[in-house]
Tab-separated table of C-alpha atoms in Angstrom:
chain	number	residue	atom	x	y	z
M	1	UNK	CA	175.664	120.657	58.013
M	2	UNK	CA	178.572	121.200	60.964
M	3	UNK	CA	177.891	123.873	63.234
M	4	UNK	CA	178.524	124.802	66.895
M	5	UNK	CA	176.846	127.326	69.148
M	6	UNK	CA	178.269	128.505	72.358
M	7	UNK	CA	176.640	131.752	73.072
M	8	UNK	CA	175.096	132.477	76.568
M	9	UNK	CA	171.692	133.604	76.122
M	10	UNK	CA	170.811	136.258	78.865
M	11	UNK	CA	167.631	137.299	77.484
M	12	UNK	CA	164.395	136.882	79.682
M	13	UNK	CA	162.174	135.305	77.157
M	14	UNK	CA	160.105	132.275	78.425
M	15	UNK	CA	160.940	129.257	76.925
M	16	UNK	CA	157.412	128.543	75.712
M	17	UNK	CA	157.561	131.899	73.635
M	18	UNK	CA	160.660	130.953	72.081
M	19	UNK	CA	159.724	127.681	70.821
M	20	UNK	CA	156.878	128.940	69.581
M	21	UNK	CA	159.160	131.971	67.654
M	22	UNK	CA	161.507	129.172	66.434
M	23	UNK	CA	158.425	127.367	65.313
M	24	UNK	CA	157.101	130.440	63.027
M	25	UNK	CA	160.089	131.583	61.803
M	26	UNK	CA	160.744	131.715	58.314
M	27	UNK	CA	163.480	128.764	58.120
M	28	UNK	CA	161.047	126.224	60.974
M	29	UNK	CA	159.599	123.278	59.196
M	30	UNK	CA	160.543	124.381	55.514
M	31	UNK	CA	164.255	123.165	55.638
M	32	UNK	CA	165.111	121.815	51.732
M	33	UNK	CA	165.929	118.265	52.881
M	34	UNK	CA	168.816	116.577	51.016
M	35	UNK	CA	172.193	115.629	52.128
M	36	UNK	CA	172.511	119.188	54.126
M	37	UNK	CA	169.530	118.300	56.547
M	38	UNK	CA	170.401	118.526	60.249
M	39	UNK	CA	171.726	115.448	62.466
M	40	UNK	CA	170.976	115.378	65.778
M	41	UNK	CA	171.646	111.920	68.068
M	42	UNK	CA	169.646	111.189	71.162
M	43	UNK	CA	171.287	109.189	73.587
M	44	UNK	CA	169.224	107.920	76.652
M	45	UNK	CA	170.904	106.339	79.755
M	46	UNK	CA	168.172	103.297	80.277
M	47	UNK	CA	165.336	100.964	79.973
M	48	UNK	CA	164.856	101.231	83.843
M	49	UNK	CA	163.441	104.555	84.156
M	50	UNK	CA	160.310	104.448	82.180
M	51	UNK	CA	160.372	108.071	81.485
M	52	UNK	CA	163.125	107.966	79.007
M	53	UNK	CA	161.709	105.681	76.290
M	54	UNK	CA	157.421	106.462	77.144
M	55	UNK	CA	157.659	110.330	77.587
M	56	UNK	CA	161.085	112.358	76.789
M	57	UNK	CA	162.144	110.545	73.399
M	58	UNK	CA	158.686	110.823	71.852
M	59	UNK	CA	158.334	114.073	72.940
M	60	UNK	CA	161.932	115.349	71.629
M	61	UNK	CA	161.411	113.976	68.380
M	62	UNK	CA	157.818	115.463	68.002
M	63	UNK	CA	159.091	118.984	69.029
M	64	UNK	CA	162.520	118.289	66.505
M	65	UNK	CA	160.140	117.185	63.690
M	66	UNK	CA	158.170	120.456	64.656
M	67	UNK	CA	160.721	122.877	64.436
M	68	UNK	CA	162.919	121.155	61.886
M	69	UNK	CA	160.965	119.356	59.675
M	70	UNK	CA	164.115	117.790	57.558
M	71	UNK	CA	166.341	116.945	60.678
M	72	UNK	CA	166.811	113.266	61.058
M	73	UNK	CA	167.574	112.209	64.536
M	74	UNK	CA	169.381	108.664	65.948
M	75	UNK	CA	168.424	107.325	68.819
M	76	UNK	CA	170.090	104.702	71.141
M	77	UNK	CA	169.654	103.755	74.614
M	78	UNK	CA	172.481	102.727	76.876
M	79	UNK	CA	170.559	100.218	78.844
M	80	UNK	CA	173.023	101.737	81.766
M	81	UNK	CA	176.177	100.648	80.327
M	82	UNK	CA	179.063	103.026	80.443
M	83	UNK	CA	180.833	101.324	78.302
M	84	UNK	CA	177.732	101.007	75.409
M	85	UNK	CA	177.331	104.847	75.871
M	86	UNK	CA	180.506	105.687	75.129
M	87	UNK	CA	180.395	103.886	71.683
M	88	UNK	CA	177.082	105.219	71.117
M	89	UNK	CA	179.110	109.165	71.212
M	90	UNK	CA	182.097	107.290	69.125
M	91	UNK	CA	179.022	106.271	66.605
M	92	UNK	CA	177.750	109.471	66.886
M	93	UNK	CA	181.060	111.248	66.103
M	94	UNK	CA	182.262	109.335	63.429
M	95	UNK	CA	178.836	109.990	61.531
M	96	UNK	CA	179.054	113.273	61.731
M	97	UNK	CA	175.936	114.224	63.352
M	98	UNK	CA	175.391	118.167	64.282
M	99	UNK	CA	174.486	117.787	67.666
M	100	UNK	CA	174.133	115.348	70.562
M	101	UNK	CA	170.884	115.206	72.830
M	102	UNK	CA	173.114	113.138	76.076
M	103	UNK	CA	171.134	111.677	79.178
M	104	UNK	CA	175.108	110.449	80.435
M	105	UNK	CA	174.735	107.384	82.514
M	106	UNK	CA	177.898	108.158	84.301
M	107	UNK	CA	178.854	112.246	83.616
M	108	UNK	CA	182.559	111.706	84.370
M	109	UNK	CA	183.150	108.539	81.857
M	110	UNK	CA	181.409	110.284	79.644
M	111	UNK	CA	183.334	113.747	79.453
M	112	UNK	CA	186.197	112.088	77.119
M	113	UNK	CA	183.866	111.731	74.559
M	114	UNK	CA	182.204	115.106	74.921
M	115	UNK	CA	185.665	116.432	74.609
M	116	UNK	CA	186.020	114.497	71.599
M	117	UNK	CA	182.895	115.810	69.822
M	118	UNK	CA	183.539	119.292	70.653
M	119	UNK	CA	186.919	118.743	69.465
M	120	UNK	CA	184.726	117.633	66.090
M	121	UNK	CA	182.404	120.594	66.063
M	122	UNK	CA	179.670	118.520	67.496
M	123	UNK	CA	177.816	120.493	69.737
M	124	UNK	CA	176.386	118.368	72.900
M	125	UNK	CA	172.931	119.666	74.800
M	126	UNK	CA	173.043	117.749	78.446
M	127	UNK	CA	169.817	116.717	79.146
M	128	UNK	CA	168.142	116.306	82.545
M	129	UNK	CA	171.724	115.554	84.276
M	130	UNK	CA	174.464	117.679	83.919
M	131	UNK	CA	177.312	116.046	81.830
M	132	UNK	CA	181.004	116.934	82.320
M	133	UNK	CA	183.315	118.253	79.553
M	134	UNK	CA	182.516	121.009	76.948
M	135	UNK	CA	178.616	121.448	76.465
M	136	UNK	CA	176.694	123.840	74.780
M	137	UNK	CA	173.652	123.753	76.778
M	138	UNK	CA	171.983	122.015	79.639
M	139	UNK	CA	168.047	121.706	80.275
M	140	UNK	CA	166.707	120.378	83.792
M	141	UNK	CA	164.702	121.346	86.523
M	142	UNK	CA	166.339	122.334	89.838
M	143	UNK	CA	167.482	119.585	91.448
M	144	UNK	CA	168.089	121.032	94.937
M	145	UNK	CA	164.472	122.014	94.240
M	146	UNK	CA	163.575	118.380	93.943
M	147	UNK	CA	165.425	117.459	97.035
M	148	UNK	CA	163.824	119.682	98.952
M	149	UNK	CA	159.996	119.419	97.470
M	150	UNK	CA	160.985	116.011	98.852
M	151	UNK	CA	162.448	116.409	102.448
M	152	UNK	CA	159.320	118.811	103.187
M	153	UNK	CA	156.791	116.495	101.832
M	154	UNK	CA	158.273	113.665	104.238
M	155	UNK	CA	158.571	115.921	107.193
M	156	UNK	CA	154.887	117.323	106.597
M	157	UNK	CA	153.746	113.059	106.065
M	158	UNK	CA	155.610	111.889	109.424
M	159	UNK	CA	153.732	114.726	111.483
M	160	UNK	CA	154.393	114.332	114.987
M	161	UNK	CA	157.143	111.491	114.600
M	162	UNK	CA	159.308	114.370	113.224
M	163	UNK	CA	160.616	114.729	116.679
M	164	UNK	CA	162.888	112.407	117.583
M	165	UNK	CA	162.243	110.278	114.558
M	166	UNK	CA	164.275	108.758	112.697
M	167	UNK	CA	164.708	108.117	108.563
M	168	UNK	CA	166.508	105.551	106.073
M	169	UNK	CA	168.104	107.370	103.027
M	170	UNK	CA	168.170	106.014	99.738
M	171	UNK	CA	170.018	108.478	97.389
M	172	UNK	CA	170.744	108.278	93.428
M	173	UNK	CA	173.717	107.390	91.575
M	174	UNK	CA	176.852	109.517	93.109
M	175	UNK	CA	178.209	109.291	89.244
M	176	UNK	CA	175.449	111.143	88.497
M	177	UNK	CA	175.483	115.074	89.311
M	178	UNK	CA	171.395	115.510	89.572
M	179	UNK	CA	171.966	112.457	92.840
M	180	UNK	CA	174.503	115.392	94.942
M	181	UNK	CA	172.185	117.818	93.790
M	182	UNK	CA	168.986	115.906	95.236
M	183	UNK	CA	170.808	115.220	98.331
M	184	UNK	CA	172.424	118.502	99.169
M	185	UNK	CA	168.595	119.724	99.127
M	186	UNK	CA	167.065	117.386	100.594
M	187	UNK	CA	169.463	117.360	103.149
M	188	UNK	CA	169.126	120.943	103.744
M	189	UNK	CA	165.556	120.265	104.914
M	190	UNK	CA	166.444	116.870	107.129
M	191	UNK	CA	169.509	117.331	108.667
M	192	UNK	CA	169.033	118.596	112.267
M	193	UNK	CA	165.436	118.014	112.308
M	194	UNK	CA	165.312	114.182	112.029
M	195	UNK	CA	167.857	111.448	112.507
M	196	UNK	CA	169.376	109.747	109.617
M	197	UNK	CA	169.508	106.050	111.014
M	198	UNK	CA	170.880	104.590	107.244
M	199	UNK	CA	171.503	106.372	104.594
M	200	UNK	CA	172.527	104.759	101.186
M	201	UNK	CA	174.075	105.293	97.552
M	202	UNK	CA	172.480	103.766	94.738
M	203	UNK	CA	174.546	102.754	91.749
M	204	UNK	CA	172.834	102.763	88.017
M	205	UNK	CA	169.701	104.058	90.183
M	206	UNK	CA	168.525	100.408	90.713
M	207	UNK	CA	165.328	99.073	92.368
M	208	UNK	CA	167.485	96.107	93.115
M	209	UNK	CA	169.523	97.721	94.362
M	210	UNK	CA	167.629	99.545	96.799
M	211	UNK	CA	165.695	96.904	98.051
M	212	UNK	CA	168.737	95.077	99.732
M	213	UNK	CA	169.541	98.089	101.263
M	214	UNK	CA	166.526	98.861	102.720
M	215	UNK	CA	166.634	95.049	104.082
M	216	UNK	CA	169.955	95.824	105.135
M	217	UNK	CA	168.847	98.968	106.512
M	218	UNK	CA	165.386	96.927	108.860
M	219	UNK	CA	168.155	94.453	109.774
M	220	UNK	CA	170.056	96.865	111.065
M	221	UNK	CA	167.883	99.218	112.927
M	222	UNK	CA	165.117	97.060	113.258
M	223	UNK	CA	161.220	97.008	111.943
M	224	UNK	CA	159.734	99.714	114.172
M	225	UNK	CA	162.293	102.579	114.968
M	226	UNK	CA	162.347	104.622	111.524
M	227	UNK	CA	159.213	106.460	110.574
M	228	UNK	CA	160.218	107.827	107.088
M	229	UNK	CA	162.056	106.867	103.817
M	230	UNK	CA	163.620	108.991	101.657
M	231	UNK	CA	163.775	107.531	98.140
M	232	UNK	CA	165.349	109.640	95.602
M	233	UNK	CA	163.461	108.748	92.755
M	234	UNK	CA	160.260	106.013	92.112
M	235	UNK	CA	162.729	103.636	90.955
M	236	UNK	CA	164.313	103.211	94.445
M	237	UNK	CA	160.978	103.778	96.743
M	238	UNK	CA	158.950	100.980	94.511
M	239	UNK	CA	162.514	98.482	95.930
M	240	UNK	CA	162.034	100.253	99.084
M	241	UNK	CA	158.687	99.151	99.706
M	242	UNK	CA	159.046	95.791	98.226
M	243	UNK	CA	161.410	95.376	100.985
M	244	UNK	CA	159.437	97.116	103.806
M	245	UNK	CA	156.673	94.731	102.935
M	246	UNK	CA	158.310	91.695	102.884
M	247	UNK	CA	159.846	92.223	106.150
M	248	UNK	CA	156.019	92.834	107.473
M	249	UNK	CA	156.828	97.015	108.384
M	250	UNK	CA	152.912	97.829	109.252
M	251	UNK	CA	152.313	100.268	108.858
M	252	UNK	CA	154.463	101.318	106.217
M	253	UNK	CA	156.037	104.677	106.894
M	254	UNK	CA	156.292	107.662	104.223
M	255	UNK	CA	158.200	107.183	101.676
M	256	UNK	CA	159.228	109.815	98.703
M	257	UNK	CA	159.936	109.350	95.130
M	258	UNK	CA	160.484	111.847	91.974
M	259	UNK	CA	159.707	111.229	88.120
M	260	UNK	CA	155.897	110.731	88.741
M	261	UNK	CA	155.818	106.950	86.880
M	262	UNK	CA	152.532	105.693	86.197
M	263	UNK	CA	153.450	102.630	89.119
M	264	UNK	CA	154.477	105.373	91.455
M	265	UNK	CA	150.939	107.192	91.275
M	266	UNK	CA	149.167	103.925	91.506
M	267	UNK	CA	151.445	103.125	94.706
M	268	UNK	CA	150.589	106.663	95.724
M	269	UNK	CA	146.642	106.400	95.334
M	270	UNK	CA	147.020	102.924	96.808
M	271	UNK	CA	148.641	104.580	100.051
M	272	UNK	CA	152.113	102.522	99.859
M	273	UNK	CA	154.219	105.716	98.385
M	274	UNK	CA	153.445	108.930	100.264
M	275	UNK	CA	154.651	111.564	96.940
M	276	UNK	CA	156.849	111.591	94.225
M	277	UNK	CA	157.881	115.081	92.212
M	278	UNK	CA	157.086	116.170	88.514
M	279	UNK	CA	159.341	117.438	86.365
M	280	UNK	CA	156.920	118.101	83.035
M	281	UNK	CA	157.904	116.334	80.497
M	282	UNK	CA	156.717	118.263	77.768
M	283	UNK	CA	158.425	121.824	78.477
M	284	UNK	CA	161.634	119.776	79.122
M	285	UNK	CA	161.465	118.284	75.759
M	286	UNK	CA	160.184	121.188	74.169
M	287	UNK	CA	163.512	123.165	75.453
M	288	UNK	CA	165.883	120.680	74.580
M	289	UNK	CA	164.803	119.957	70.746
M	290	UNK	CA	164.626	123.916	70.730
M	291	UNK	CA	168.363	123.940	72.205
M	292	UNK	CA	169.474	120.701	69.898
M	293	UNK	CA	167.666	122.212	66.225
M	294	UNK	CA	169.388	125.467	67.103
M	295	UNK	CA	172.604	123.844	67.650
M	296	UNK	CA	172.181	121.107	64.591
M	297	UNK	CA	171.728	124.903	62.408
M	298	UNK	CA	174.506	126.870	63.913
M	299	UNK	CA	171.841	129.162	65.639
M	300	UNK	CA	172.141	131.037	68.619
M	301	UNK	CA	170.433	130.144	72.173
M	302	UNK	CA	169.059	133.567	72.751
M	303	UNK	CA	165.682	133.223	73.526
M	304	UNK	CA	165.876	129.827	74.419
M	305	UNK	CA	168.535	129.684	77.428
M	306	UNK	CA	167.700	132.405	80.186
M	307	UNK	CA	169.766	130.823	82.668
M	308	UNK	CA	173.469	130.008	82.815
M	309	UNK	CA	175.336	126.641	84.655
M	310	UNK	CA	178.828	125.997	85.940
M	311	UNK	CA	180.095	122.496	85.113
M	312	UNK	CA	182.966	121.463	86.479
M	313	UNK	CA	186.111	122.627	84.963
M	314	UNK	CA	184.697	124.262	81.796
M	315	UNK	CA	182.963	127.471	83.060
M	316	UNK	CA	179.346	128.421	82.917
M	317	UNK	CA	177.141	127.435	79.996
M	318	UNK	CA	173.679	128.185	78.792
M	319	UNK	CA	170.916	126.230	80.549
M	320	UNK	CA	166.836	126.406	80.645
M	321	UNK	CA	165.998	125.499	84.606
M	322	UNK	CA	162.540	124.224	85.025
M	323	UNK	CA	160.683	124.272	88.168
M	324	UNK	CA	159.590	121.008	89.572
M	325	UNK	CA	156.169	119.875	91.507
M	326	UNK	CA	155.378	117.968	94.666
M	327	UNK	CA	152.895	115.458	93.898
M	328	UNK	CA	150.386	113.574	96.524
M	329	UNK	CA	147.111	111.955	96.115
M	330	UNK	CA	145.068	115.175	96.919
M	331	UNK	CA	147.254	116.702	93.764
M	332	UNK	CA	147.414	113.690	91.476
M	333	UNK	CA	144.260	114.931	89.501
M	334	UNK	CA	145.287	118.925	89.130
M	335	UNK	CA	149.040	118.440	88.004
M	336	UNK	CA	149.507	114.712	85.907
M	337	UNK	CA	145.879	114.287	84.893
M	338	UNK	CA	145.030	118.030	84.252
M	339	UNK	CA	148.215	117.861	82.389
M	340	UNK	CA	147.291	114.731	79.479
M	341	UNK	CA	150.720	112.890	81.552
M	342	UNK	CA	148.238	109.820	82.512
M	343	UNK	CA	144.550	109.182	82.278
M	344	UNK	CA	142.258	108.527	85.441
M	345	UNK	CA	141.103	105.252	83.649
M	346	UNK	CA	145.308	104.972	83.268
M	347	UNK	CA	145.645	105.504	87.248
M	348	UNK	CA	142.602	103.631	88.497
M	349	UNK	CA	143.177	100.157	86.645
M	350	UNK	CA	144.388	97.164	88.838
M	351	UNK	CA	141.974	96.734	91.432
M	352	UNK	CA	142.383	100.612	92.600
M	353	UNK	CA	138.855	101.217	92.007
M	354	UNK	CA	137.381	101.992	95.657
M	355	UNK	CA	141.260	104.111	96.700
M	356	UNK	CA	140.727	106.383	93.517
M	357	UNK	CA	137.027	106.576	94.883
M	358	UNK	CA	137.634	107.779	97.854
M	359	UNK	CA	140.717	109.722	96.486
M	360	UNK	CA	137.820	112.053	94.229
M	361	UNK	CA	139.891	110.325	91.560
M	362	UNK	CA	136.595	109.225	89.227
């Protein structure tokens, strides 16, 4: 099977409605298997981020199987390499496969290769970050949202220090268009209402990374005249407060995060993270197997897209936008417990008994 779809779906139907449609339609689940049956690759950026491999990929190839019971999907992992990424879409290509599922490490190395599978009828869904070149579809949550869920949260945690106080910035990967998106909102919040002492880039989104800049950062403007960090993601505030800690910052000040990973809620109910944000997994997977199996058939996106996205250079696409939640301790147990993501057994393991005790978390 080679088919492409590039319609712009401007009907209002909630996504949740149309998967469920797609899934009780006459053709879901009863494809007749055989050399015909639908190819879709799914290409993830890393092993750092433990949301890739323990939530999205088991989830997209549930909701695939789901809708499409005969489609047979690849999977690979870039392990953030550029370079391996780029062979994975060559790989990709060269098989043949009716659609690409693309987490891009790096969205302007990787828009070559896009061009090169439109070129070849391959229709590419952009998942979670917004790739460059010719895609079909995009699904994400709003990631000026995110930046600003964020820059509240830390404003709201520094209380009174908000005036005249002063914050570190650790930002995201500027190759990667969900870190401008994060910043421009949470920027929108913090500029003019707090001073931005250090503010960093972080390539490949590594803890590393961020934990010699925040050194750099204490070294610079010393252990007790910043009373906030903003840390893009949980990745970056778990090297953040490595490095707060071992340059003995007591108390440590707020610090943000975003993917809700299980060590971030732990750090969170342990008091050493202030928040991170949720972005559900499971309506972002369920959007983008409904946007890949409609691709992989040649199918439209009505129903499925309600929003459209500009990417740069190519013009506006379809795109699902998701809505993303603040997450502190007083929330842990309504949104990621209430929601299967973790268990409180899950949570409260590693000597966090008596915090998730006094957190209500029993």
């Amino acid at each position: 099977m080679k088919a492409r779809t590039r319609e712009a779906a401007l009907t209002v139907t909630a996504v949740s409605t149309a998967v469920a449609l797609a899934a009780c339609g006459p053709d879901a689940g009863n494809d007749a298997g055989g050399d015909d049956a639908p190819r879709i690759g799914l290409l993830l950026p890393d092993a750092t981020t433990d949301r890739w491999e323990a939530q999205d990929r088991p989830l997209l190839e549930a909701k695939i199987e789901e809708l499409c019971a005969d489609c047979e999907v690849e999977h690979a992992n870039a392990k953030g390499d550029v370079a391996i990424q780029q062979e994975q879409m060559e790989s990709m290509i060269t098989k043949g496969v009716d659609a690409i599922v693309l987490v891009a490490v790096d969205a302007r190395s990787l828009a070559p290769a896009v061009r090169k599978a439109d070129a070849a009828d391959i229709a590419v869904i952009a998942y979670d970050r917004l790739a460059e070149g010719p895609i079909a579809g995009y699904v994400s949550f709003d990631g000026e949202e995110v930046g600003r869920l964020q820059g509240r949260a830390l404003l709201k945690a520094m209380g009174d220090r908000v005036r005249g106080g002063q914050i570190v910035m650790m930002h995201g990967d500027p190759s990667d268009p969900n870190a401008d998106a994060f910043k421009k909102g949470a920027l929108s919040v913090l500029e003019g209402t707090v001073k931005i002492g250090k503010e960093y880039d972080t390539l490949q989104w590594r803890s590393e990374t961020a934990n010699m800049n925040m050194s750099s950062a204490i070294s610079a403007l010393g252990v007790d005249t910043f009373h906030g960090v903003y840390a893009a993601n949980d990745g970056l505030a778990a090297g953040s407060i490595a490095a707060l800690k071992a340059n003995k910052v007591d108390p440590l000040p707020p610090v943000t995060g975003q993917d809700a990973e299980l060590g971030a809620v732990r750090r969170i109910v342990g008091g050493d993270q202030y928040m991170t944000v949720y972005k559900p997994f499971r309506p972002e997977a369920s959007a983008g197997a409904a946007l890949a199996v409609a691709a992989a058939r040649g199918e439209s996106f009505a129903g499925i897209a309600t929003d459209t996205v500009r990417t740069a250079g190519d013009g506006e696409v379809p795109a699902v936008l998701l809505t993303p939640v603040s997450v502190t301790v007083a929330t842990i147990e309504d949104t990621l417990v209430k929601d299967g993501v973790y268990t409180i057994q899950q949570i409260c393991a590693s000597g966090l008994e008596a915090a998730c005790a006094e957190a209500g978390l029993t």
